[in-house]
CSV table of N, CA and C in Angstrom, one decimal:
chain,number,residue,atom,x,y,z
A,6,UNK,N,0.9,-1.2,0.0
A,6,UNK,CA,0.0,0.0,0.0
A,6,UNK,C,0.9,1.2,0.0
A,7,UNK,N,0.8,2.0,-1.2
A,7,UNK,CA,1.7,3.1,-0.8
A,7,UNK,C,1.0,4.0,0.1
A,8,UNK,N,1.7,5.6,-0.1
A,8,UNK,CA,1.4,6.5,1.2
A,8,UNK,C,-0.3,7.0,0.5
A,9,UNK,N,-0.2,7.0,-0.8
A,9,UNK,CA,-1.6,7.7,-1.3
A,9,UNK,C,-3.0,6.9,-1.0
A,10,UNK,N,-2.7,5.5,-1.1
A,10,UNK,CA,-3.5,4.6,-0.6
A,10,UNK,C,-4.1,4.0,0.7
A,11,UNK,N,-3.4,5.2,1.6
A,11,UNK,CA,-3.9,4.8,3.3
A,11,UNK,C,-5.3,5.6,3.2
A,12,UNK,N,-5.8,4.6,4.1
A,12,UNK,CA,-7.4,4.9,4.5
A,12,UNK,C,-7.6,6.1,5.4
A,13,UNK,N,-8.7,7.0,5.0
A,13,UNK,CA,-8.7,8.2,5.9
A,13,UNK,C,-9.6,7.4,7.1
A,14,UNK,N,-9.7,8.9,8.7
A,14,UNK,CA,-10.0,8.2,9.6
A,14,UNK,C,-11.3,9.0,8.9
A,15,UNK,N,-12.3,8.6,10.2
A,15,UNK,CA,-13.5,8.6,10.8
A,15,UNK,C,-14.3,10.0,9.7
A,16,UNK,N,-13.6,11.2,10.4
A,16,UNK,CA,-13.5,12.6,10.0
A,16,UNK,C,-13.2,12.6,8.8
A,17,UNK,N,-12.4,12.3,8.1
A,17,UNK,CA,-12.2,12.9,6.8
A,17,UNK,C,-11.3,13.1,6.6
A,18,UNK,N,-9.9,13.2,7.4
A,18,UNK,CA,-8.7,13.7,7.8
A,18,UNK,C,-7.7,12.7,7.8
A,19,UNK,N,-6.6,12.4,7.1
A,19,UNK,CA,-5.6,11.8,7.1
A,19,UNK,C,-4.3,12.3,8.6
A,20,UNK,N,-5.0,11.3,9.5
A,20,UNK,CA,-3.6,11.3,10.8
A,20,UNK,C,-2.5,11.4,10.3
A,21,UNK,N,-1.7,12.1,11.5
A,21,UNK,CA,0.2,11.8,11.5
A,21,UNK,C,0.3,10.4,12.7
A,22,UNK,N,1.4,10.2,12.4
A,22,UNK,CA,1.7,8.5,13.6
A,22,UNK,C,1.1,9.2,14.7
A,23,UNK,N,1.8,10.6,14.6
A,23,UNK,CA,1.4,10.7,16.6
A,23,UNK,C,-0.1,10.8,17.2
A,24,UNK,N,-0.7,11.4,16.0
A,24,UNK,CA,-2.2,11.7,16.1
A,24,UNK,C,-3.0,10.4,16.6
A,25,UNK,N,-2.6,9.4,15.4
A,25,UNK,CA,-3.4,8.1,15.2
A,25,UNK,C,-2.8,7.3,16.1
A,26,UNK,N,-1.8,7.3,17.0
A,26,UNK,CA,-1.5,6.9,18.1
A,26,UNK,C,-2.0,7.4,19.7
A,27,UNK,N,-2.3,9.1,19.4
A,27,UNK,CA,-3.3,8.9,20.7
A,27,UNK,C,-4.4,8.8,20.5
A,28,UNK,N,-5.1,8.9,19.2
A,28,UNK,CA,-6.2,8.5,19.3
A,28,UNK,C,-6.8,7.1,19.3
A,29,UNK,N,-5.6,6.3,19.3
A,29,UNK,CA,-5.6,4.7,19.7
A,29,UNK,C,-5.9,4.8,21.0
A,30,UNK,N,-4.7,5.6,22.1
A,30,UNK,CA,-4.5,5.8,23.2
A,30,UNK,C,-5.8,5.8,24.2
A,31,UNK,N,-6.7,6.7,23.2
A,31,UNK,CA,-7.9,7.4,23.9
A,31,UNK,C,-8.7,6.4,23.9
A,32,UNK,N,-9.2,5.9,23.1
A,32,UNK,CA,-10.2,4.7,22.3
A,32,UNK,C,-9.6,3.3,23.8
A,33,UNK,N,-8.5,3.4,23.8
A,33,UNK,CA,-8.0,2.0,24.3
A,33,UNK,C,-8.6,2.6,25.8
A,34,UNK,N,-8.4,4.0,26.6
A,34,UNK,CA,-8.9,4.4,27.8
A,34,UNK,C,-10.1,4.1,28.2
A,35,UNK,N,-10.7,4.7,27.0
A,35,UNK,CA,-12.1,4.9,27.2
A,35,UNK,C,-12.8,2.9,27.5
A,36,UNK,N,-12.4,2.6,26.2
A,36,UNK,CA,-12.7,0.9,26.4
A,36,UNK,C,-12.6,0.5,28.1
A,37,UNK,N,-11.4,1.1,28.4
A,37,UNK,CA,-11.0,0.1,29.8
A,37,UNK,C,-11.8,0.4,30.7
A,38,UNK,N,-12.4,1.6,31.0
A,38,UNK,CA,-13.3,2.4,32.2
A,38,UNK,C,-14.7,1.7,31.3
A,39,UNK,N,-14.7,1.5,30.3
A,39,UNK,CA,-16.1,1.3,30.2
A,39,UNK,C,-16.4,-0.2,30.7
A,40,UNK,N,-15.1,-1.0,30.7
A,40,UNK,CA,-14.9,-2.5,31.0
A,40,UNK,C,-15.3,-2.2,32.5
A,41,UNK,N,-14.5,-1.3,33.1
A,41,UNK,CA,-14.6,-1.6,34.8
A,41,UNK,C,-15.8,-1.1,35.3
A,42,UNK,N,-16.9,-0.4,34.3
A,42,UNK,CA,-17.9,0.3,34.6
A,42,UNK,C,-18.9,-0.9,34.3
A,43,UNK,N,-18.9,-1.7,33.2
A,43,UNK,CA,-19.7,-3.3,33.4
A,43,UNK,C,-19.2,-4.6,34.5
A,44,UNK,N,-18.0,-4.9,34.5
A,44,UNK,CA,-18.0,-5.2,36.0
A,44,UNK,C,-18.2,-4.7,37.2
A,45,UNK,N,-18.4,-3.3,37.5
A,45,UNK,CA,-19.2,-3.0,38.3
A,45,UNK,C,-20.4,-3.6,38.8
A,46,UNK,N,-21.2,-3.6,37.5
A,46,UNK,CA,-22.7,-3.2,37.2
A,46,UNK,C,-22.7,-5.0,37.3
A,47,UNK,N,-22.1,-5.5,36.7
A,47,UNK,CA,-21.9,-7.5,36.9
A,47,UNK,C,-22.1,-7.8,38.3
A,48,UNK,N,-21.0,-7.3,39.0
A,48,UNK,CA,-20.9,-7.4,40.4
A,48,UNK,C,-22.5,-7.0,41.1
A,49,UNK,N,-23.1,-5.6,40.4
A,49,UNK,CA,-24.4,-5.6,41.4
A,49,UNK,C,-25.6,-6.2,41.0
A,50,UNK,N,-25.2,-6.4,40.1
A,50,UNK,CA,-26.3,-7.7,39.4
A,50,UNK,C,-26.2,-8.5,40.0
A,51,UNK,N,-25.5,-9.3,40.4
A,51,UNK,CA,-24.9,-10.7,40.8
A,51,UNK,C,-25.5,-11.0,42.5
A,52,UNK,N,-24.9,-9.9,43.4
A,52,UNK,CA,-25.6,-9.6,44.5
A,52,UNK,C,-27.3,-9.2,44.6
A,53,UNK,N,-27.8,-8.5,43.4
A,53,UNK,CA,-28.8,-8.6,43.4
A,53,UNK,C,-29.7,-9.6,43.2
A,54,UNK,N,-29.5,-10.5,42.7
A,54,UNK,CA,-30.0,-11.9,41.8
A,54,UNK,C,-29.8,-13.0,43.0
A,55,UNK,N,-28.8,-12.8,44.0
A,55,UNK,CA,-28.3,-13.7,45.2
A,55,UNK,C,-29.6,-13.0,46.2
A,56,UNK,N,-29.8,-11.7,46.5
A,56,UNK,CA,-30.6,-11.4,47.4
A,56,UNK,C,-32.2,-11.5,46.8
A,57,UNK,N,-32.4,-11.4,45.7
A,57,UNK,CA,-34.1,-12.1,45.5
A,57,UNK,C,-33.9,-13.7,45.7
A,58,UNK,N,-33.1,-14.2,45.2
A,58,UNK,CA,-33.3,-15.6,45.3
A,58,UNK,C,-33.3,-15.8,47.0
A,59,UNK,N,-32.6,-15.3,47.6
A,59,UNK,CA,-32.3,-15.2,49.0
A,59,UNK,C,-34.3,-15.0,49.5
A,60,UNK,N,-34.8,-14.1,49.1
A,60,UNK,CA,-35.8,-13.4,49.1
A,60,UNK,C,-37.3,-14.5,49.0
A,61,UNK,N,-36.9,-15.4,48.1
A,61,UNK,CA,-38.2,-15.8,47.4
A,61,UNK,C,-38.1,-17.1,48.0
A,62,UNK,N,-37.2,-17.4,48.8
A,62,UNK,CA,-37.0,-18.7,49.3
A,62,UNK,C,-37.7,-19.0,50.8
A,63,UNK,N,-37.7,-17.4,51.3
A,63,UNK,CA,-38.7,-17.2,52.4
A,63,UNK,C,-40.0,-17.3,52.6
């Protein structure tokens, strides 16, 4: 692939390495909070689903 044949991003805009590297950066951040924000939400699920069952056994 030469240089004329790289794919533009998102925008319209042909990145430099450093650009298209933090905006890896960013994209990779964002993913990881969004991971620890569904384990969260796993975790109170989980507890939740333990205390009805806890609940309905009564």
């Amino acid at each position: 692939m030469s240089d004329w044949d790289e794919p533009l991003e998102e925008d319209g805009l042909t990145l430099g390495p450093e650009e298209a590297l933090q905006r890896e950066i960013e994209k990779s951040k964002s993913l990881k909070v969004d991971r620890l924000r569904l384990r969260d939400e796993i975790e109170k699920l989980k507890f939740e689903k333990a205390d009805l069952a806890q609940k309905q056994q009564q």
